[in-house]
Coordinates of C-alpha atoms in Angstrom, one line a residue:
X411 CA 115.5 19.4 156.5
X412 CA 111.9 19.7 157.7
X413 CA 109.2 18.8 156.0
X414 CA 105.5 19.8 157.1
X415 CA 103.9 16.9 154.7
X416 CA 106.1 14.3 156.3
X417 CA 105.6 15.5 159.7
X418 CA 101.3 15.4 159.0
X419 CA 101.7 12.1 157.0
X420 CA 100.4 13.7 153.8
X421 CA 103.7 12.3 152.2
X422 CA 105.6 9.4 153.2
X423 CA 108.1 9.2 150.5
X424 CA 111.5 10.2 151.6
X425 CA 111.6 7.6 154.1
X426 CA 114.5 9.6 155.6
X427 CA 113.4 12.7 156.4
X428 CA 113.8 12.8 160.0
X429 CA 117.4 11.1 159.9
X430 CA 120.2 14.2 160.0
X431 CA 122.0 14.1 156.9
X432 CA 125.4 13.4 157.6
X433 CA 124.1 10.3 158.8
X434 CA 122.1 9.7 155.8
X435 CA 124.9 9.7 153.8
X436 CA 127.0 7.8 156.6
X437 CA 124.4 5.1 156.3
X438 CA 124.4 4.8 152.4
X439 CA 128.7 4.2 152.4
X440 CA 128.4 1.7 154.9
X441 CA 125.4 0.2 153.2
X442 CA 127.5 0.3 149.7
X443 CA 130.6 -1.3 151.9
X444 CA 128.6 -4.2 153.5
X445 CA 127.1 -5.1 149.8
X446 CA 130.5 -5.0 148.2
X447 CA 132.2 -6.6 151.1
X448 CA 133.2 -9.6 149.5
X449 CA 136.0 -7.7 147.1
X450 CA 139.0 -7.2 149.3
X451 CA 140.8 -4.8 146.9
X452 CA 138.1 -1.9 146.5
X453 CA 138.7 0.8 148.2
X454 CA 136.3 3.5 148.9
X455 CA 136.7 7.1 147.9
X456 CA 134.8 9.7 150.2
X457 CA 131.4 9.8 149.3
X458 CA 129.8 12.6 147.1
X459 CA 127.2 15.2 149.1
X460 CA 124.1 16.6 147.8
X461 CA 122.0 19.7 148.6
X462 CA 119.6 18.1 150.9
X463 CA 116.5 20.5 149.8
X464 CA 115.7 21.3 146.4
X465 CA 117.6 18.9 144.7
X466 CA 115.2 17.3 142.3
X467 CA 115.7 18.9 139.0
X468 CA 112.3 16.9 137.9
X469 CA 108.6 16.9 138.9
X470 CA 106.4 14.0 138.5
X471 CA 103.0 15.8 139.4
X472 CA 99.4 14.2 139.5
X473 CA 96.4 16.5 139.1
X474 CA 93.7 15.5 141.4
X475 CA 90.5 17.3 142.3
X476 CA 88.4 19.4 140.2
X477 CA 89.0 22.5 137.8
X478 CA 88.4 25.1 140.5
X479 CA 90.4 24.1 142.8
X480 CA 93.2 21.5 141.6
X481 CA 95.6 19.3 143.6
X482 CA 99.1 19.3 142.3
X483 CA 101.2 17.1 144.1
X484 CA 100.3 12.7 144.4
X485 CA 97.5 10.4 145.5
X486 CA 96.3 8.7 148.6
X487 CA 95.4 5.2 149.2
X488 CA 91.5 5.9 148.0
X489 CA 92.8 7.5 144.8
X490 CA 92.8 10.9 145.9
X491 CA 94.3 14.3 145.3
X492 CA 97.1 15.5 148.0
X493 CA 98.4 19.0 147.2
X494 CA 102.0 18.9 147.8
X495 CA 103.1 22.1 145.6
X496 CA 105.4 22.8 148.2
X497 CA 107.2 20.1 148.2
X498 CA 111.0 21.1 149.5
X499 CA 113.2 18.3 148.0
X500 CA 112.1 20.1 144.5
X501 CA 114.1 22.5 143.3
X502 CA 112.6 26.3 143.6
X503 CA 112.1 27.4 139.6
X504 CA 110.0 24.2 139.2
X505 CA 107.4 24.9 142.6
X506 CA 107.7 28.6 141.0
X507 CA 105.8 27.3 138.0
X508 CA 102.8 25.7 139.9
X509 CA 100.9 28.4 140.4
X510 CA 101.3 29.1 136.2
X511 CA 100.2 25.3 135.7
X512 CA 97.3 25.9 138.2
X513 CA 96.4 29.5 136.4
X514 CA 96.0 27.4 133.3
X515 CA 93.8 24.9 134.3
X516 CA 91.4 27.5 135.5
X517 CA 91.2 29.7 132.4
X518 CA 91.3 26.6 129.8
X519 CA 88.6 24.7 132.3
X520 CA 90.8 21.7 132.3
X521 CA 89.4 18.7 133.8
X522 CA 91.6 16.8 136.0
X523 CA 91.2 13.2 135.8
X524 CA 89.6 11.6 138.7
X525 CA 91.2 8.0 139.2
X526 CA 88.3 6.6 141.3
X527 CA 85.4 7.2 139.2
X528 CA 87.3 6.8 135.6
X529 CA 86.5 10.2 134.5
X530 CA 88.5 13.5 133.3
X531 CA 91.4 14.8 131.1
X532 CA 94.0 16.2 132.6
X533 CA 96.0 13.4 134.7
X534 CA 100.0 14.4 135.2
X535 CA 102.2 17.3 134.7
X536 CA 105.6 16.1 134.5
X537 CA 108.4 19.5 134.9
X538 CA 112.0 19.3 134.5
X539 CA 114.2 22.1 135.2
X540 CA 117.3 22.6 133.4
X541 CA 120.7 24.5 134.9
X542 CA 120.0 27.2 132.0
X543 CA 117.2 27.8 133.9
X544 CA 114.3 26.5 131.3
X545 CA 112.2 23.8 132.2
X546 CA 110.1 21.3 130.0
X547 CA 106.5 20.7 130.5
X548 CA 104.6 17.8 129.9
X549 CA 100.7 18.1 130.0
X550 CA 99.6 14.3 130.2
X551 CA 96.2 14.1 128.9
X552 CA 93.8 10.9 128.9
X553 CA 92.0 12.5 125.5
X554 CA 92.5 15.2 122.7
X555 CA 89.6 17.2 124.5
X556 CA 92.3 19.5 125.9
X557 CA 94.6 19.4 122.7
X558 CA 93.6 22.2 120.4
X559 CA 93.0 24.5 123.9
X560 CA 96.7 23.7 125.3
X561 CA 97.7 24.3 121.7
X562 CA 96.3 27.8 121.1
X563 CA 96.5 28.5 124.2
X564 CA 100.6 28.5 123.9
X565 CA 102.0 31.7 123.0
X566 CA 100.8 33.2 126.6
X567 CA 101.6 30.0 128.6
X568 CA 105.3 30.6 127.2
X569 CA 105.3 34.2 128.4
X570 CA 105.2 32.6 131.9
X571 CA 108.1 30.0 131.5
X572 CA 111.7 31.0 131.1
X573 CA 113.0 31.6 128.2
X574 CA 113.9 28.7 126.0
X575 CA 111.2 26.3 127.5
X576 CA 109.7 23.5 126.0
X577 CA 106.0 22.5 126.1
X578 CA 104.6 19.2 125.1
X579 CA 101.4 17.3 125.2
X580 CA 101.9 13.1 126.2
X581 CA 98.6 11.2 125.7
X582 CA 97.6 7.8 128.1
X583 CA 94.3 6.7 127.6
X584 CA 94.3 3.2 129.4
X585 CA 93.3 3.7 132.8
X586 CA 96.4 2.4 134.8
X587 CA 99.5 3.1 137.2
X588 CA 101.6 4.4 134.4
X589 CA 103.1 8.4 134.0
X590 CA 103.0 8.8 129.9
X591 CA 101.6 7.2 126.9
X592 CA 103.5 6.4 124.1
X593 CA 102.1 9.5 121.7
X594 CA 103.4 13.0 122.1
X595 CA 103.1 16.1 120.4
X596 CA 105.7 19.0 121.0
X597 CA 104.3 22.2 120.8
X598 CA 107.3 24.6 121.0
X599 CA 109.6 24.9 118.0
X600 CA 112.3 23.9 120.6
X601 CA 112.5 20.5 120.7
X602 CA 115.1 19.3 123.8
X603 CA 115.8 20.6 127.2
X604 CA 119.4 21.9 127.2
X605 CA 121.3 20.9 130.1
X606 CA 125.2 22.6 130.2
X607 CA 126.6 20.2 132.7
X608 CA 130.9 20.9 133.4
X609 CA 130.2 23.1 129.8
X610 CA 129.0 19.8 127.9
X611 CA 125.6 20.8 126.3
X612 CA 123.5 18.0 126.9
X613 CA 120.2 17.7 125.1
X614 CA 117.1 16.2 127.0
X615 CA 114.1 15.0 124.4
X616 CA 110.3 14.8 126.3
X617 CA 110.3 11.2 126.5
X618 CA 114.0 10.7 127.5
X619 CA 115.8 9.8 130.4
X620 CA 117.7 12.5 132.4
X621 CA 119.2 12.0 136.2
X622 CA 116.7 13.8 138.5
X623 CA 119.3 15.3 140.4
X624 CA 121.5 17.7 138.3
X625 CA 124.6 18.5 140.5
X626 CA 125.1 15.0 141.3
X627 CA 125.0 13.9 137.7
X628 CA 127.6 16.3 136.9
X629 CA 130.2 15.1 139.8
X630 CA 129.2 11.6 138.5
X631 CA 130.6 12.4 134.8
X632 CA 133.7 14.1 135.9
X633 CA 134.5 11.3 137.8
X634 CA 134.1 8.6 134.8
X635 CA 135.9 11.4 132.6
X636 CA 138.7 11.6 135.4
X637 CA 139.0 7.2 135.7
X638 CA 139.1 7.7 131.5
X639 CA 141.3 10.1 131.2
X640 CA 143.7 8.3 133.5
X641 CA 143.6 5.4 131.4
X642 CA 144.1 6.8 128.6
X643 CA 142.2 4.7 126.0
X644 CA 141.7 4.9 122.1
X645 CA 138.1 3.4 122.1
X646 CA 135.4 3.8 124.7
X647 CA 132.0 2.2 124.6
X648 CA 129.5 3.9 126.8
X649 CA 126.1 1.1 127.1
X650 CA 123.0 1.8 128.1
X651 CA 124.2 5.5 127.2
X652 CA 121.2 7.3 127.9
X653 CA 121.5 11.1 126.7
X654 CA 125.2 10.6 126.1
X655 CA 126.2 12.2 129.7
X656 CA 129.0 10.1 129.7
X657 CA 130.2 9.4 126.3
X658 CA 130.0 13.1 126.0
X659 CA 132.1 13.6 128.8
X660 CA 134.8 11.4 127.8
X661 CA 135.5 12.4 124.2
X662 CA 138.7 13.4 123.4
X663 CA 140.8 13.8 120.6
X664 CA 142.0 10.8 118.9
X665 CA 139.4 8.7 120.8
X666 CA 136.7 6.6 119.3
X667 CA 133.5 6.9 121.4
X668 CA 130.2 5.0 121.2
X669 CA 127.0 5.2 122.9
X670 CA 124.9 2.7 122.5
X671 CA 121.0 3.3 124.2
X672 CA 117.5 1.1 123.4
X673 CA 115.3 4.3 123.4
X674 CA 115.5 6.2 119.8
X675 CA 114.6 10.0 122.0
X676 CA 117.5 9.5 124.0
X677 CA 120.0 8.6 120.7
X678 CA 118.6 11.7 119.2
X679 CA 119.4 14.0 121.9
X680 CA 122.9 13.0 121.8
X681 CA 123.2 13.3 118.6
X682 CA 122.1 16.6 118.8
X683 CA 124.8 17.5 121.3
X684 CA 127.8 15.8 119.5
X685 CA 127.0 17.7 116.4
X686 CA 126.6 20.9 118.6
X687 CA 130.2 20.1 119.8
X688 CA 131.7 18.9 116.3
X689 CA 132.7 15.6 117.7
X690 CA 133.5 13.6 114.7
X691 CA 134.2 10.5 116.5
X692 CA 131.3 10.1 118.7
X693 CA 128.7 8.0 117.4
X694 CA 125.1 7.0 118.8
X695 CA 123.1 3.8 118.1
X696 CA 119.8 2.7 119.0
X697 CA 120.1 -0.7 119.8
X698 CA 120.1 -3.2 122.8
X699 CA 123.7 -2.8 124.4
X700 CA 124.2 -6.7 125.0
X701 CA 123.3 -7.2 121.4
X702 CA 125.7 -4.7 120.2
X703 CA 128.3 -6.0 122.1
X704 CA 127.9 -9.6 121.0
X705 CA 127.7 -8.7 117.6
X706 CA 130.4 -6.0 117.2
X707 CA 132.8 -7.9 116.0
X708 CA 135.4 -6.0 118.2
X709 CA 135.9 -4.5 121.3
X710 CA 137.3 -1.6 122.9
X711 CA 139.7 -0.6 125.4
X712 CA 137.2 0.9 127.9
X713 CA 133.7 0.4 128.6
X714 CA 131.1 2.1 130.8
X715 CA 128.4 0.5 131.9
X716 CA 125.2 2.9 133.4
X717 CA 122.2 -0.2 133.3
X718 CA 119.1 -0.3 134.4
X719 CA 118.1 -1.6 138.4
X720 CA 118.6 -4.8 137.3
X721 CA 121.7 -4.4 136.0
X722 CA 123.8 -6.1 133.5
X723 CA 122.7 -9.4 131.4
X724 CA 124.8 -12.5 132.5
X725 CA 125.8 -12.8 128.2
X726 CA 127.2 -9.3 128.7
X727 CA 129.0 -9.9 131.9
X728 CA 130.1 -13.1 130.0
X729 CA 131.2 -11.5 127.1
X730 CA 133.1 -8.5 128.9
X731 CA 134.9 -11.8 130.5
X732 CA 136.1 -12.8 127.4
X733 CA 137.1 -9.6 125.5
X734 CA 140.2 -7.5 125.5
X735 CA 138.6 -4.6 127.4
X736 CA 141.5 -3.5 129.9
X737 CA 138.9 -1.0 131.7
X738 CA 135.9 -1.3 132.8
X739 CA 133.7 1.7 135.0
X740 CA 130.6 0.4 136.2
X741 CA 127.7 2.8 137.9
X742 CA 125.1 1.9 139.3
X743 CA 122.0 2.9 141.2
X744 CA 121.2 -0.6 142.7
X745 CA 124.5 -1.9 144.7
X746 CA 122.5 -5.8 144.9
X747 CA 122.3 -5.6 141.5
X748 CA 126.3 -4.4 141.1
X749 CA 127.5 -6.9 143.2
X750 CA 126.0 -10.1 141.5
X751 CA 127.5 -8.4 138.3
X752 CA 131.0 -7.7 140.1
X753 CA 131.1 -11.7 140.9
X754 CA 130.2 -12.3 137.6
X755 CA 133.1 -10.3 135.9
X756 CA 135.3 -12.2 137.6
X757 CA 138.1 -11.4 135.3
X758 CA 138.2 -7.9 136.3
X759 CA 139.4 -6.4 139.6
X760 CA 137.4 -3.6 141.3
X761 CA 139.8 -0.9 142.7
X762 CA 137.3 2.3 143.5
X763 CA 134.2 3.0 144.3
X764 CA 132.2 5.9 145.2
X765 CA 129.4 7.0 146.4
X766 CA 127.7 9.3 145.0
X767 CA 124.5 10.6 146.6
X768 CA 121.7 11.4 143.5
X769 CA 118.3 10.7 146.1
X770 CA 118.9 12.3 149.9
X771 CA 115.8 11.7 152.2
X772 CA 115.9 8.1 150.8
X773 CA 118.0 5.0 150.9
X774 CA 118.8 4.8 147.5
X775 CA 122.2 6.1 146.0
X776 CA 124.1 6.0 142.7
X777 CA 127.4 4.3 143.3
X778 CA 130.4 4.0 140.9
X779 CA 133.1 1.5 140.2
X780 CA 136.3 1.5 138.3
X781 CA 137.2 -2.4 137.3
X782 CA 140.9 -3.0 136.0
X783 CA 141.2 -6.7 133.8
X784 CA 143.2 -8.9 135.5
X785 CA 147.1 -9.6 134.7
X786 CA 147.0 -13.1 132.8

């Protein structure tokens, strides 16, 4: 794709954009291959495509520049506003709302926050669109100057989103490179975002965790569901379980399911979706997954494994190691990070991997692995 801020240097981020995307995606399996190149038996499956443009079903926007004429888009190396409302990697509905976000900070004289000088209100808007159609929006304010405006000001901001939106207020006072503060206030009597990925209602809470790129998250579930299914087992642990995406996905009758996630929004929201799909045997916990794991008391026949860019702790690796777990699926979006934990699970084969690509117009990728215990 073309990109008119990459081409005038107002925005460097995808570091790819000039690379043809067939060899973007070339570039990432062989990247993935050379990483993973010390396990002889994993075989490579072809790679999952994305749309190249409007992909990005989330937008992390700062406002910059002054109520009369706002910047939406990031900052420069001086700390100020670049408009990039046009932006082509994000997906359509959200740059359609823009102009509503702009419309709003003129008629409710919102200040923007101006990073150099320390001064203002208004300092993010943070969108995310959901296949239904309705987006969430975050208005991230430094103080409750804004508050009882935004909250009044409601009923006609709604008649400008799609239906079923969500609108919420985040609060970050401290003056520092951070997107949210830890206090929020939902406005809407709609609480979650609902996603429908493959017809599994997913439930997105303002401060959780959802994959930015929508179509690529849903390929990613079928295939765990698919390496599951295959398997068969009676008891699945999903850790570091997000949302539930894949816990969700790979329920089934007479199968125990658990996801098990640190942040108490994301455990919420899947709640929320296992009760909507009367999943009796689906259960959530908020806790640390290595901690659950070592303290159990039992362990499954499958586990999936979604960490962080660091990956997995060397006790969890250890204790995986040591358990009965047959199956193990492992994805990942930092292959340096997967194959330090591949050499320490060293009583597990990898068979498959794929590709799968959640970030075109940069080098990063989401890969996933399907690990078999060995034969004692």
């Amino acid at each position: 794709m073309e990109c008119l801020y990459f081409s005038a240097s107002r925005c460097r981020s995808c570091t790819l954009m000039t690379v043809p995307y067939a060899r973007q995606l070339q570039s990432k399996v062989e990247d993935c291959q050379q990483l993973l190149s010390g396990f002889q038996s994993l075989e490579f499956l072809p790679p999952q495509a994305s749309n190249e443009q409007g992909f990005r079903n989330k937008a992390k926007m700062v406002i910059s520049g002054t109520t009369e004429q706002p910047t939406i888009g990031i900052l420069d190396a001086d700390g100020h506003g670049v408009d990039l409302r046009n932006c082509g990697v994000i997906a359509a509905p959200l740059r359609a709302v823009f102009p509503v976000i702009e419309q709003f900070i003129h008629d409710l004289k919102l200040i923007p926050y101006d990073v150099p000088k320390r001064k203002g209100e208004l300092k993010h808007v943070i969108l995310t669109l959901s296949d239904t159609g309705a987006v969430m929006v975050r208005w991230v304010l430094r103080t409750k100057k804004h508050f009882v405006a935004l909250r009044d000001s409601l009923p006609q901001f709604l008649e400008q989103l799609p239906r079923h939106s969500v609108v919420s207020v985040n609060f970050l006072p401290e003056h520092k490179a951070a997107l949210e503060g830890e206090e929020e206030i939902i406005l809407t009597r709609r609480s979650t975002l609902e996603f429908g990925l493959n017809g599994v209602p997913m439930h997105l809470r303002p401060q959780g965790f959802f994959q930015t790129n929508s179509e690529i998250a849903a390929a990613l579930y079928r295939q765990a569901r698919q390496w599951i299914n295959d398997a068969n087992p009676e008891s699945v642990w999903d850790l570091y379980s997000g949302v539930g995406g894949f816990a969700l996905h790979c329920a089934a009758e007479d199968r125990t399911v658990y996801g098990i996630e640190t942040s108490t929004e994301a455990v919420e929201a899947a709640k929320t979706s296992a009760k909507a799909m009367e999943l009796e045997d689906v259960h959530f916990k908020a806790q640390d997954a290595t901690e659950f794991a070592l303290n159990a008391g039992w362990a499954p026949d499958a586990v999936i494994v979604n960490p962080p860019r660091r990956g997995i702790s060397a006790q969890l690796a250890a204790w995986l190691n040591e358990s009965d777990v047959q199956h193990v699926i492992y994805s990942s979006c930092n292959a340096k990070s997967l194959a330090r934990d591949l050499e320490w699970l060293d009583n597990y084969t990898p068979q498959l991997a794929r590709v799968m690509d959640m970030f075109p117009q940069t080098s990063h990728y989401e890969v996933i692995v399907k690990l078999e215990r060995k034969a004692a």
